[in-house]
PDB file of C-alpha atoms and ligand atoms in Angstrom:
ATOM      1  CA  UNK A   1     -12.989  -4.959  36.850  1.00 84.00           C
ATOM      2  CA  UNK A   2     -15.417  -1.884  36.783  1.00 93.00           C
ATOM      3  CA  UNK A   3     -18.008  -1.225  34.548  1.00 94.00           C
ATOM      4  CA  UNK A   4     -16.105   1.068  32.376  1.00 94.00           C
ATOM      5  CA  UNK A   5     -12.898  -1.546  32.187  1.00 94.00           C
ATOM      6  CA  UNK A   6     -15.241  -4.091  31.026  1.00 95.00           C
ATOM      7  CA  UNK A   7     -16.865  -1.810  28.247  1.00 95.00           C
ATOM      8  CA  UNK A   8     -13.745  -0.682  26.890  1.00 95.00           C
ATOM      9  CA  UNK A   9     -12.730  -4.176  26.973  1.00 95.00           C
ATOM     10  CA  UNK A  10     -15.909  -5.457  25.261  1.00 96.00           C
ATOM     11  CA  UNK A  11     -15.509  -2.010  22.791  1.00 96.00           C
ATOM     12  CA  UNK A  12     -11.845  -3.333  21.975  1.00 95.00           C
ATOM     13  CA  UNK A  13     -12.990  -6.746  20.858  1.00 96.00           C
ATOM     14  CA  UNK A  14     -15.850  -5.221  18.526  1.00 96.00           C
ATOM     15  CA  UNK A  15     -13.218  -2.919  17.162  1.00 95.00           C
ATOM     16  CA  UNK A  16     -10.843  -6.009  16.313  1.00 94.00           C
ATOM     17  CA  UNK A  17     -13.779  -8.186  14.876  1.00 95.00           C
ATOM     18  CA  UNK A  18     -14.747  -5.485  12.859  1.00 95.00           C
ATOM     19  CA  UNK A  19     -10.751  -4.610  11.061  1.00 93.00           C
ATOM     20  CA  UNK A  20     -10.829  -8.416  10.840  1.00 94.00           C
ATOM     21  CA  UNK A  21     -13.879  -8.751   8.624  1.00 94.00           C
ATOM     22  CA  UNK A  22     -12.774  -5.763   7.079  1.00 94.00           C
ATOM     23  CA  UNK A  23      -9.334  -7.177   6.065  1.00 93.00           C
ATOM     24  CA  UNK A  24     -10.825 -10.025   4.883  1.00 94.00           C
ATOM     25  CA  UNK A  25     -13.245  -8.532   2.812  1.00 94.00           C
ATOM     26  CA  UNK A  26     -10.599  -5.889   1.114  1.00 92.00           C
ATOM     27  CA  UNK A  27      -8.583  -9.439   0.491  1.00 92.00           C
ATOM     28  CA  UNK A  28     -11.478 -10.729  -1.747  1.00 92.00           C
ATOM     29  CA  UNK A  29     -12.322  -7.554  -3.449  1.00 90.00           C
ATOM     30  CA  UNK A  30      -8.615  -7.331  -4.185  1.00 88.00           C
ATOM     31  CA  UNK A  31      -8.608 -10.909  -5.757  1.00 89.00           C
ATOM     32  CA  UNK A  32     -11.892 -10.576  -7.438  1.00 88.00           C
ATOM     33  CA  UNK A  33     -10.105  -7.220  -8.799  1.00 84.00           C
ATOM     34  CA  UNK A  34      -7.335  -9.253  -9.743  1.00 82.00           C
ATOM     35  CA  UNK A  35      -9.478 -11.489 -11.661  1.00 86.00           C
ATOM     36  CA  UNK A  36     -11.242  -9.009 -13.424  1.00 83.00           C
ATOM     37  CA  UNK A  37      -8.264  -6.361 -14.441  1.00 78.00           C
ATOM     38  CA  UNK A  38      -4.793  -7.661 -14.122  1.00 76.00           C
ATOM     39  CA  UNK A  39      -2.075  -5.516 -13.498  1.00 74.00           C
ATOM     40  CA  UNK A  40       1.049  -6.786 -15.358  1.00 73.00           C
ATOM     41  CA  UNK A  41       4.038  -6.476 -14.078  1.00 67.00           C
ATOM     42  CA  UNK A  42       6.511  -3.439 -15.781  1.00 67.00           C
ATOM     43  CA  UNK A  43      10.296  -3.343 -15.335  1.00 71.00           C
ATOM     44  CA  UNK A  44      10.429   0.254 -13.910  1.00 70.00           C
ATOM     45  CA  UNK A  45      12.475   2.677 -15.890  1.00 74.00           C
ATOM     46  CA  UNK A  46      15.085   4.470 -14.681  1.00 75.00           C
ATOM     47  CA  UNK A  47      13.596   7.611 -15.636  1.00 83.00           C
ATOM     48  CA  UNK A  48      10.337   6.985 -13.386  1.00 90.00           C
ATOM     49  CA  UNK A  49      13.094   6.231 -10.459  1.00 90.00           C
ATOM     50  CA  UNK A  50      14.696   9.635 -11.477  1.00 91.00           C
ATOM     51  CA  UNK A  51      11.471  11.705 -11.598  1.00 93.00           C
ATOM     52  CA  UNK A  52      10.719   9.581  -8.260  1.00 95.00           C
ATOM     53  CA  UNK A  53      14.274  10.870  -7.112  1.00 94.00           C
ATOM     54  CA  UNK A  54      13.635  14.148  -7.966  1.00 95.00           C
ATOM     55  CA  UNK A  55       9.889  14.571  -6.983  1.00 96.00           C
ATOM     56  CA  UNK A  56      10.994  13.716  -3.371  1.00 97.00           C
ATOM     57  CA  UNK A  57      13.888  15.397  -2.883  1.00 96.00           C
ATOM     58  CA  UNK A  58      16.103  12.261  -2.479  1.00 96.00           C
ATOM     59  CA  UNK A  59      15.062  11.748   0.330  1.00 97.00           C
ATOM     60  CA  UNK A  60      13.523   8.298   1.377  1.00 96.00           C
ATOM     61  CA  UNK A  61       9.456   7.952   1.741  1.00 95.00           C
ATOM     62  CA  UNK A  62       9.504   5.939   4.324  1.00 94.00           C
ATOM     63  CA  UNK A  63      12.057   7.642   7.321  1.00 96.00           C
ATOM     64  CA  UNK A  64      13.177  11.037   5.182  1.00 96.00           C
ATOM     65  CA  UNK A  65      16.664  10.109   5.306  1.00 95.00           C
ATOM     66  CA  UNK A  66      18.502  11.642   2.414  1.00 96.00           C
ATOM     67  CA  UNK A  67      19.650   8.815   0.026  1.00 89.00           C
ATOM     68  CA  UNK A  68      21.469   8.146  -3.452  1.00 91.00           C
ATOM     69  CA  UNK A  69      19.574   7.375  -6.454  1.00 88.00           C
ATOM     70  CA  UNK A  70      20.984   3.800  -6.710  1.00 87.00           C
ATOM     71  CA  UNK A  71      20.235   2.794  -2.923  1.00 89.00           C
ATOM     72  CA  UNK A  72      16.507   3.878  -3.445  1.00 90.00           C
ATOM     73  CA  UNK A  73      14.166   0.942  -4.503  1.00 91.00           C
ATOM     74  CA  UNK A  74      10.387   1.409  -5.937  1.00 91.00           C
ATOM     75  CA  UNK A  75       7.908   0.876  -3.747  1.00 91.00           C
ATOM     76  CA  UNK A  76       4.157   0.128  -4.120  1.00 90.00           C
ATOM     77  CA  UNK A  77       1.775   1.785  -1.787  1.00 91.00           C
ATOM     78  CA  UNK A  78      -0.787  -0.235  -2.204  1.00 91.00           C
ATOM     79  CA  UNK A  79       1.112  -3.627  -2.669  1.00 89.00           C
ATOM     80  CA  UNK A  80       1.010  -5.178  -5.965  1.00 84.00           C
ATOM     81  CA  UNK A  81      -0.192  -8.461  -4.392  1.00 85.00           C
ATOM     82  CA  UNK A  82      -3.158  -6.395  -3.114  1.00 87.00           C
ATOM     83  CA  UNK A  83      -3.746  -4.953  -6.452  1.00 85.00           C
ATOM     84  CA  UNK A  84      -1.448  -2.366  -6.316  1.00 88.00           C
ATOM     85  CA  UNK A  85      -0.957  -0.467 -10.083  1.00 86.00           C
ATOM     86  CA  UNK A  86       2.451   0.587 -11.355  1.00 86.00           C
ATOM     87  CA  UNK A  87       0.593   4.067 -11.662  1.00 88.00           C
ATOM     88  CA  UNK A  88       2.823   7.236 -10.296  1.00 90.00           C
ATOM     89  CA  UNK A  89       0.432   7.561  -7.561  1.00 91.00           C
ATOM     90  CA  UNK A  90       1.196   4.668  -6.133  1.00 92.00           C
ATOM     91  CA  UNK A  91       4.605   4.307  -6.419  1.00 93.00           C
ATOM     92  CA  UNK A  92       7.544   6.275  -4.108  1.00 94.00           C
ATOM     93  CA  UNK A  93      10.799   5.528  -3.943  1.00 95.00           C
ATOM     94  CA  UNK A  94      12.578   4.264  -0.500  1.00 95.00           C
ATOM     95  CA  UNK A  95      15.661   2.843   0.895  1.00 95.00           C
ATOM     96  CA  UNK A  96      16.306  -0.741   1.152  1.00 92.00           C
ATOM     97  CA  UNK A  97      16.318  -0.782   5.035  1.00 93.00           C
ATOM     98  CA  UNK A  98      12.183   0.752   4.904  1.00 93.00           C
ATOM     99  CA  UNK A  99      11.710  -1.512   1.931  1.00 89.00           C
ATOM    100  CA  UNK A 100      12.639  -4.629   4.224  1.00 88.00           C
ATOM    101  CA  UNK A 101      10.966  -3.476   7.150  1.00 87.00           C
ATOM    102  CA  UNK A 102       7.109  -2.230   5.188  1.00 79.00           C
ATOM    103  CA  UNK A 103       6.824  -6.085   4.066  1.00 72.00           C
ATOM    104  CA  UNK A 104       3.423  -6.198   3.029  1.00 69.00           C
ATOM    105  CA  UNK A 105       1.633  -4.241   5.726  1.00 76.00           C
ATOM    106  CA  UNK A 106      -0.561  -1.646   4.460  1.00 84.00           C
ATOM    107  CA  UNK A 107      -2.921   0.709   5.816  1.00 88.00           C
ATOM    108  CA  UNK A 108      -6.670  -0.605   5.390  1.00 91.00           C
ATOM    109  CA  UNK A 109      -8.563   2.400   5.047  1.00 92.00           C
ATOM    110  CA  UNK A 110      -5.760   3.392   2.267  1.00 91.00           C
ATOM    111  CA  UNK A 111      -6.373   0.402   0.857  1.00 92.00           C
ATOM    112  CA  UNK A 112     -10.646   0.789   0.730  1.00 93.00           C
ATOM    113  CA  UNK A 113     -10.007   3.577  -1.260  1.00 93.00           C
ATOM    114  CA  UNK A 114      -7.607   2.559  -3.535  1.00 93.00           C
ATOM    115  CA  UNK A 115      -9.738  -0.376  -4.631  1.00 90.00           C
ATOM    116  CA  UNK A 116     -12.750   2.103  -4.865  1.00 90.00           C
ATOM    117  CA  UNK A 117     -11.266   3.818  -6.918  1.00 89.00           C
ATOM    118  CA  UNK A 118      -9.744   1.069  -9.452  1.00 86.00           C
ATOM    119  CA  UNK A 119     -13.223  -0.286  -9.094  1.00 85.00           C
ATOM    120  CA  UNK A 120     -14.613   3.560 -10.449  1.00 87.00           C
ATOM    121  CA  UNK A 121     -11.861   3.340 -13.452  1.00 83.00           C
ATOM    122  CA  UNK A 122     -13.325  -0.334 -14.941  1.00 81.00           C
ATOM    123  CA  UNK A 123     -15.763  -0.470 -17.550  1.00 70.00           C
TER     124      UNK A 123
HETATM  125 ZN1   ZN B 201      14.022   4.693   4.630  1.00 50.55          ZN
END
């Protein structure tokens, strides 16, 4: 292994630790956010799926494919179990198939923010 292999390998394992203990920390600020501002749970409206619908074309959020109304399901960007709001700006619309397949992965650094900023709107 040369030099440079073993740095990038060495930079690769700093990079990992680091999302780790990031992950884990955006898990505690999301149930300490949790804790302090619960989100309850709404039954969506169909006219927030419509304007959904509409806003994106019927089209699916997730892989663009064009789909009905009734196929589409509302999705949370920022999971609810993460602390995810029932806001418009977090919410799309996509087809069952994405649905199935997102799970609860989300994007970290999308995340970070999106806690900031519910963080920013307490009192
Ligand atoms: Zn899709």
């Amino acid at each position: 292994m040369t030099r440079a292999d073993s740095l990038r390998a060495a930079a690769r394992n700093v990079e990992q630790a680091a999302w780790g203990e990031l992950y884990s920390t955006l898990m505690d600020c999301s149930e300490v956010l949790k804790e302090l501002n619960p989100i309850q749970r709404a039954n969506f409206l169909d006219g927030i799926k419509a304007e959904l619908h509409r806003k994106q074309q019927g089209t699916c959020a997730a892989c663009d494919q064009s789909i009905d109304l009734f196929s589409m399901e509302i999705d949370h960007i920022i999971p609810y179990t993460l602390g995810g709001g029932n806001e418009r700006a977090n919410l799309q619309l996509i087809c069952r198939a994405c649905n199935r397949r997102k799970g609860k992965s989300v994007d970290l650094l999308e995340l970070l923010s999106y806690l900031e900023d519910r963080y920013l709107n307490l009192r």
